[in-house]
Amino acid sequence: MVDDPAQAEARSESGLTDDGFAPVWGEDDRPRIPRVAGEREALTAYLDYYRATVEMKCRGLTPEQARSRSMPPSTMSLHGMVRHLASVERWWFQQNFERREVPFLFFTETDPDLDFNVPADADFTADLETWRGECAVSRDIVAAHELDDTARPLDWYEDVDLRWLVLRMITEYAQHCGHVDLLREGVDGRTGA
C-alpha cells in the first residue's frame, strides 16, 4: 500500500493492488509512524500509534456497544479494555517507574478484575477520559527521563530501564489492539487496519 498519493498511480513493485492488503479504517487520523527516526522518536511514535488505534476503534460507540462482550466465549469488551489500559498505564509508569503513591485504578482486593468486569454504573465516556489522562501522564514521565534511566518495579528482583518499559507498553498495546479489532468487528461489523 502506498502512503504517498503521488505514487499511488505508479504500479507497485510487488504487483499487488490495494485489494491485496488489509482493509483500511475510514477516518484514520492516527499519527504517522516515521520511517526513519532516532530511538526515542521511534519508540514513542509506535506507542502513540497504538494508543491512537484504541481511541479510533472506540469512536462512535454507544455505551451499550462499548460494554458488549461481542466475541463469546470471551468476556472482554471495549469498555473493559479501555479501563484495563488506563490501569496498565498507571501501574507501569507512575506506580512502578516513578514509584508515585497513587491509588490503583479499577481494582480492589475484593474485586481485582474491575477493569474487565465493568460495573453496571460505569461511565464509558468518563473511563475514556481517565485513560486519556493516564496516557498524558505517561507521556510526561517518558519526556522527563532518559531511555537509560532505571527503576526497580514493585515486587521485582531487578531494575528496568525506561527503554524496556516503553517496549513493554508497545507489546501490551499491540496485543490488545488485536483484541480491540475483533471486539469492534463483533459490535458492528466494522473492520480495517
mmCIF file of C-alpha atoms in Angstrom:
data_model
loop_
_atom_site.group_PDB
_atom_site.id
_atom_site.type_symbol
_atom_site.label_atom_id
_atom_site.label_comp_id
_atom_site.label_asym_id
_atom_site.label_seq_id
_atom_site.Cartn_x
_atom_site.Cartn_y
_atom_site.Cartn_z
ATOM 1 C CA MET A 1 0.000 0.000 0.000
ATOM 2 C CA VAL A 2 1.359 3.442 -0.898
ATOM 3 C CA ASP A 3 1.279 6.307 1.627
ATOM 4 C CA ASP A 4 2.156 8.984 -0.923
ATOM 5 C CA PRO A 5 -0.794 9.842 -3.217
ATOM 6 C CA ALA A 6 1.645 10.943 -5.934
ATOM 7 C CA GLN A 7 2.984 7.379 -6.055
ATOM 8 C CA ALA A 8 -0.460 5.799 -5.966
ATOM 9 C CA GLU A 9 -0.775 5.834 -9.755
ATOM 10 C CA ALA A 10 2.562 4.095 -10.260
ATOM 11 C CA ARG A 11 2.475 0.306 -10.354
ATOM 12 C CA SER A 12 3.525 -1.385 -7.133
ATOM 13 C CA GLU A 13 6.884 -3.154 -7.263
ATOM 14 C CA SER A 14 5.260 -6.231 -5.704
ATOM 15 C CA GLY A 15 2.498 -6.257 -8.285
ATOM 16 C CA LEU A 16 -0.125 -6.127 -5.520
ATOM 17 C CA THR A 17 -3.020 -3.728 -5.712
ATOM 18 C CA ASP A 18 -4.794 -2.181 -2.725
ATOM 19 C CA ASP A 19 -7.094 -5.232 -2.793
ATOM 20 C CA GLY A 20 -4.078 -7.314 -1.773
ATOM 21 C CA PHE A 21 -3.788 -5.529 1.566
ATOM 22 C CA ALA A 22 -5.912 -5.418 4.713
ATOM 23 C CA PRO A 23 -8.852 -3.011 4.545
ATOM 24 C CA VAL A 24 -8.141 0.479 5.818
ATOM 25 C CA TRP A 25 -10.222 2.038 8.595
ATOM 26 C CA GLY A 26 -12.060 5.090 7.313
ATOM 27 C CA GLU A 27 -11.427 8.346 9.181
ATOM 28 C CA ASP A 28 -7.969 7.124 10.219
ATOM 29 C CA ASP A 29 -6.371 10.103 11.958
ATOM 30 C CA ARG A 30 -3.617 8.234 13.778
ATOM 31 C CA PRO A 31 -0.189 9.870 13.792
ATOM 32 C CA ARG A 32 2.096 8.522 11.086
ATOM 33 C CA ILE A 33 4.993 6.433 12.366
ATOM 34 C CA PRO A 34 8.221 7.888 10.980
ATOM 35 C CA ARG A 35 10.069 5.530 8.639
ATOM 36 C CA VAL A 36 13.440 6.943 9.662
ATOM 37 C CA ALA A 37 13.819 8.136 13.256
ATOM 38 C CA GLY A 38 16.007 8.141 16.316
ATOM 39 C CA GLU A 39 15.378 5.626 19.056
ATOM 40 C CA ARG A 40 13.218 7.810 21.330
ATOM 41 C CA GLU A 41 11.161 9.174 18.460
ATOM 42 C CA ALA A 42 10.568 5.681 17.043
ATOM 43 C CA LEU A 43 9.593 4.160 20.399
ATOM 44 C CA THR A 44 7.206 6.944 21.387
ATOM 45 C CA ALA A 45 5.699 7.069 17.883
ATOM 46 C CA TYR A 46 4.858 3.366 17.978
ATOM 47 C CA LEU A 47 3.336 3.624 21.452
ATOM 48 C CA ASP A 48 1.272 6.665 20.495
ATOM 49 C CA TYR A 49 0.155 4.953 17.287
ATOM 50 C CA TYR A 50 -1.235 2.034 19.276
ATOM 51 C CA ARG A 51 -2.887 4.384 21.762
ATOM 52 C CA ALA A 52 -4.465 6.211 18.829
ATOM 53 C CA THR A 53 -5.660 2.873 17.432
ATOM 54 C CA VAL A 54 -7.578 2.164 20.644
ATOM 55 C CA GLU A 55 -9.033 5.683 20.530
ATOM 56 C CA MET A 56 -10.058 5.302 16.888
ATOM 57 C CA LYS A 57 -11.671 1.877 17.362
ATOM 58 C CA CYS A 58 -13.729 3.160 20.319
ATOM 59 C CA ARG A 59 -15.017 6.184 18.420
ATOM 60 C CA GLY A 60 -18.709 6.330 17.608
ATOM 61 C CA LEU A 61 -19.827 3.636 20.034
ATOM 62 C CA THR A 62 -22.768 3.901 22.358
ATOM 63 C CA PRO A 63 -22.122 2.936 25.984
ATOM 64 C CA GLU A 64 -24.088 -0.263 25.380
ATOM 65 C CA GLN A 65 -21.963 -1.177 22.363
ATOM 66 C CA ALA A 66 -18.747 -0.453 24.273
ATOM 67 C CA ARG A 67 -19.903 -2.666 27.136
ATOM 68 C CA SER A 68 -20.998 -5.564 24.921
ATOM 69 C CA ARG A 69 -18.994 -8.768 25.072
ATOM 70 C CA SER A 70 -19.129 -9.176 21.334
ATOM 71 C CA MET A 71 -16.794 -12.159 20.893
ATOM 72 C CA PRO A 72 -18.100 -15.039 23.030
ATOM 73 C CA PRO A 73 -16.876 -17.018 24.810
ATOM 74 C CA SER A 74 -14.503 -14.138 25.602
ATOM 75 C CA THR A 75 -15.779 -11.858 28.355
ATOM 76 C CA MET A 76 -13.817 -8.848 27.073
ATOM 77 C CA SER A 77 -15.474 -5.625 25.985
ATOM 78 C CA LEU A 78 -14.127 -2.393 24.529
ATOM 79 C CA HIS A 79 -15.150 -0.579 27.719
ATOM 80 C CA GLY A 80 -13.263 -3.112 29.802
ATOM 81 C CA MET A 81 -10.241 -2.823 27.521
ATOM 82 C CA VAL A 82 -10.131 0.960 27.999
ATOM 83 C CA ARG A 83 -10.311 0.521 31.772
ATOM 84 C CA HIS A 84 -7.583 -2.132 31.652
ATOM 85 C CA LEU A 85 -5.250 0.047 29.566
ATOM 86 C CA ALA A 86 -5.769 3.010 31.907
ATOM 87 C CA SER A 87 -4.765 0.768 34.802
ATOM 88 C CA VAL A 88 -1.730 -0.557 32.925
ATOM 89 C CA GLU A 89 -0.532 2.970 32.065
ATOM 90 C CA ARG A 90 -0.747 3.998 35.732
ATOM 91 C CA TRP A 91 0.765 0.737 37.005
ATOM 92 C CA TRP A 92 3.885 0.810 34.861
ATOM 93 C CA PHE A 93 4.710 4.483 34.524
ATOM 94 C CA GLN A 94 3.538 6.019 37.791
ATOM 95 C CA GLN A 95 3.449 3.202 40.317
ATOM 96 C CA ASN A 96 6.447 1.212 39.105
ATOM 97 C CA PHE A 97 8.819 3.504 37.209
ATOM 98 C CA GLU A 98 8.430 6.693 39.251
ATOM 99 C CA ARG A 99 7.148 4.937 42.399
ATOM 100 C CA ARG A 100 4.389 7.505 42.856
ATOM 101 C CA GLU A 101 1.942 6.784 45.634
ATOM 102 C CA VAL A 102 -1.222 6.901 43.584
ATOM 103 C CA PRO A 103 -4.169 4.567 44.073
ATOM 104 C CA PHE A 104 -4.897 1.640 41.808
ATOM 105 C CA LEU A 105 -7.463 2.194 39.095
ATOM 106 C CA PHE A 106 -10.324 -0.271 38.653
ATOM 107 C CA PHE A 107 -9.007 -2.683 41.271
ATOM 108 C CA THR A 108 -9.957 -3.653 44.792
ATOM 109 C CA GLU A 109 -8.823 -6.573 46.903
ATOM 110 C CA THR A 110 -12.336 -7.994 46.775
ATOM 111 C CA ASP A 111 -12.656 -7.428 43.003
ATOM 112 C CA PRO A 112 -9.232 -7.356 41.337
ATOM 113 C CA ASP A 113 -10.836 -7.559 37.869
ATOM 114 C CA LEU A 114 -12.823 -4.315 37.976
ATOM 115 C CA ASP A 115 -11.149 -3.261 34.767
ATOM 116 C CA PHE A 116 -12.545 -6.052 32.587
ATOM 117 C CA ASN A 117 -15.639 -6.700 34.755
ATOM 118 C CA VAL A 118 -17.261 -3.346 34.112
ATOM 119 C CA PRO A 119 -19.791 -2.420 36.824
ATOM 120 C CA ALA A 120 -23.314 -1.527 35.677
ATOM 121 C CA ASP A 121 -22.875 2.113 36.733
ATOM 122 C CA ALA A 122 -19.509 2.630 34.969
ATOM 123 C CA ASP A 123 -19.477 5.560 32.541
ATOM 124 C CA PHE A 124 -17.727 4.799 29.228
ATOM 125 C CA THR A 125 -17.105 8.467 28.418
ATOM 126 C CA ALA A 126 -15.621 9.106 31.862
ATOM 127 C CA ASP A 127 -13.470 5.980 31.642
ATOM 128 C CA LEU A 128 -12.174 7.056 28.222
ATOM 129 C CA GLU A 129 -11.200 10.394 29.772
ATOM 130 C CA THR A 130 -9.455 8.581 32.625
ATOM 131 C CA TRP A 131 -7.486 6.515 30.097
ATOM 132 C CA ARG A 132 -6.569 9.636 28.091
ATOM 133 C CA GLY A 133 -5.408 11.321 31.291
ATOM 134 C CA GLU A 134 -3.253 8.330 32.222
ATOM 135 C CA CYS A 135 -1.702 8.349 28.735
ATOM 136 C CA ALA A 136 -0.894 12.057 29.118
ATOM 137 C CA VAL A 137 0.819 11.466 32.477
ATOM 138 C CA SER A 138 2.777 8.569 30.972
ATOM 139 C CA ARG A 139 3.923 10.792 28.083
ATOM 140 C CA ASP A 140 5.123 13.398 30.588
ATOM 141 C CA ILE A 141 7.068 10.762 32.522
ATOM 142 C CA VAL A 142 8.742 9.473 29.362
ATOM 143 C CA ALA A 143 9.632 13.033 28.315
ATOM 144 C CA ALA A 144 11.171 13.751 31.737
ATOM 145 C CA HIS A 145 13.600 10.806 31.644
ATOM 146 C CA GLU A 146 16.381 9.395 29.527
ATOM 147 C CA LEU A 147 15.804 5.981 27.982
ATOM 148 C CA ASP A 148 18.746 4.715 30.050
ATOM 149 C CA ASP A 149 17.168 5.827 33.363
ATOM 150 C CA THR A 150 16.344 2.842 35.544
ATOM 151 C CA ALA A 151 13.879 1.901 38.249
ATOM 152 C CA ARG A 152 13.057 -1.214 40.231
ATOM 153 C CA PRO A 153 9.419 -2.196 39.635
ATOM 154 C CA LEU A 154 7.358 -3.199 42.641
ATOM 155 C CA ASP A 155 7.925 -6.794 43.715
ATOM 156 C CA TRP A 156 10.724 -7.312 41.171
ATOM 157 C CA TYR A 157 14.254 -8.550 41.689
ATOM 158 C CA GLU A 158 15.980 -6.400 39.053
ATOM 159 C CA ASP A 159 15.963 -2.911 37.598
ATOM 160 C CA VAL A 160 14.493 -1.997 34.232
ATOM 161 C CA ASP A 161 15.332 0.973 32.077
ATOM 162 C CA LEU A 162 12.788 3.295 30.511
ATOM 163 C CA ARG A 163 13.555 1.792 27.101
ATOM 164 C CA TRP A 164 12.439 -1.622 28.397
ATOM 165 C CA LEU A 165 9.293 -0.105 29.850
ATOM 166 C CA VAL A 166 8.289 1.660 26.630
ATOM 167 C CA LEU A 167 8.883 -1.560 24.690
ATOM 168 C CA ARG A 168 6.834 -3.428 27.306
ATOM 169 C CA MET A 169 3.969 -0.992 26.770
ATOM 170 C CA ILE A 170 4.228 -1.295 22.992
ATOM 171 C CA THR A 171 3.805 -5.061 23.306
ATOM 172 C CA GLU A 172 0.879 -4.604 25.720
ATOM 173 C CA TYR A 173 -0.896 -2.308 23.276
ATOM 174 C CA ALA A 174 -0.048 -4.428 20.231
ATOM 175 C CA GLN A 175 -1.627 -7.462 21.876
ATOM 176 C CA HIS A 176 -4.709 -5.569 22.969
ATOM 177 C CA CYS A 177 -5.141 -3.759 19.654
ATOM 178 C CA GLY A 178 -5.720 -7.202 18.144
ATOM 179 C CA HIS A 179 -8.429 -7.753 20.749
ATOM 180 C CA VAL A 180 -9.868 -4.303 20.031
ATOM 181 C CA ASP A 181 -10.057 -5.098 16.298
ATOM 182 C CA LEU A 182 -12.080 -8.255 16.963
ATOM 183 C CA LEU A 183 -14.275 -6.661 19.610
ATOM 184 C CA ARG A 184 -15.170 -3.754 17.331
ATOM 185 C CA GLU A 185 -15.914 -6.108 14.441
ATOM 186 C CA GLY A 186 -18.184 -8.076 16.760
ATOM 187 C CA VAL A 187 -20.048 -4.923 17.786
ATOM 188 C CA ASP A 188 -20.928 -3.526 14.368
ATOM 189 C CA GLY A 189 -19.001 -5.480 11.725
ATOM 190 C CA ARG A 190 -16.558 -2.655 11.121
ATOM 191 C CA THR A 191 -13.051 -3.727 10.135
ATOM 192 C CA GLY A 192 -9.849 -2.128 8.970
ATOM 193 C CA ALA A 193 -6.240 -1.830 9.976
#
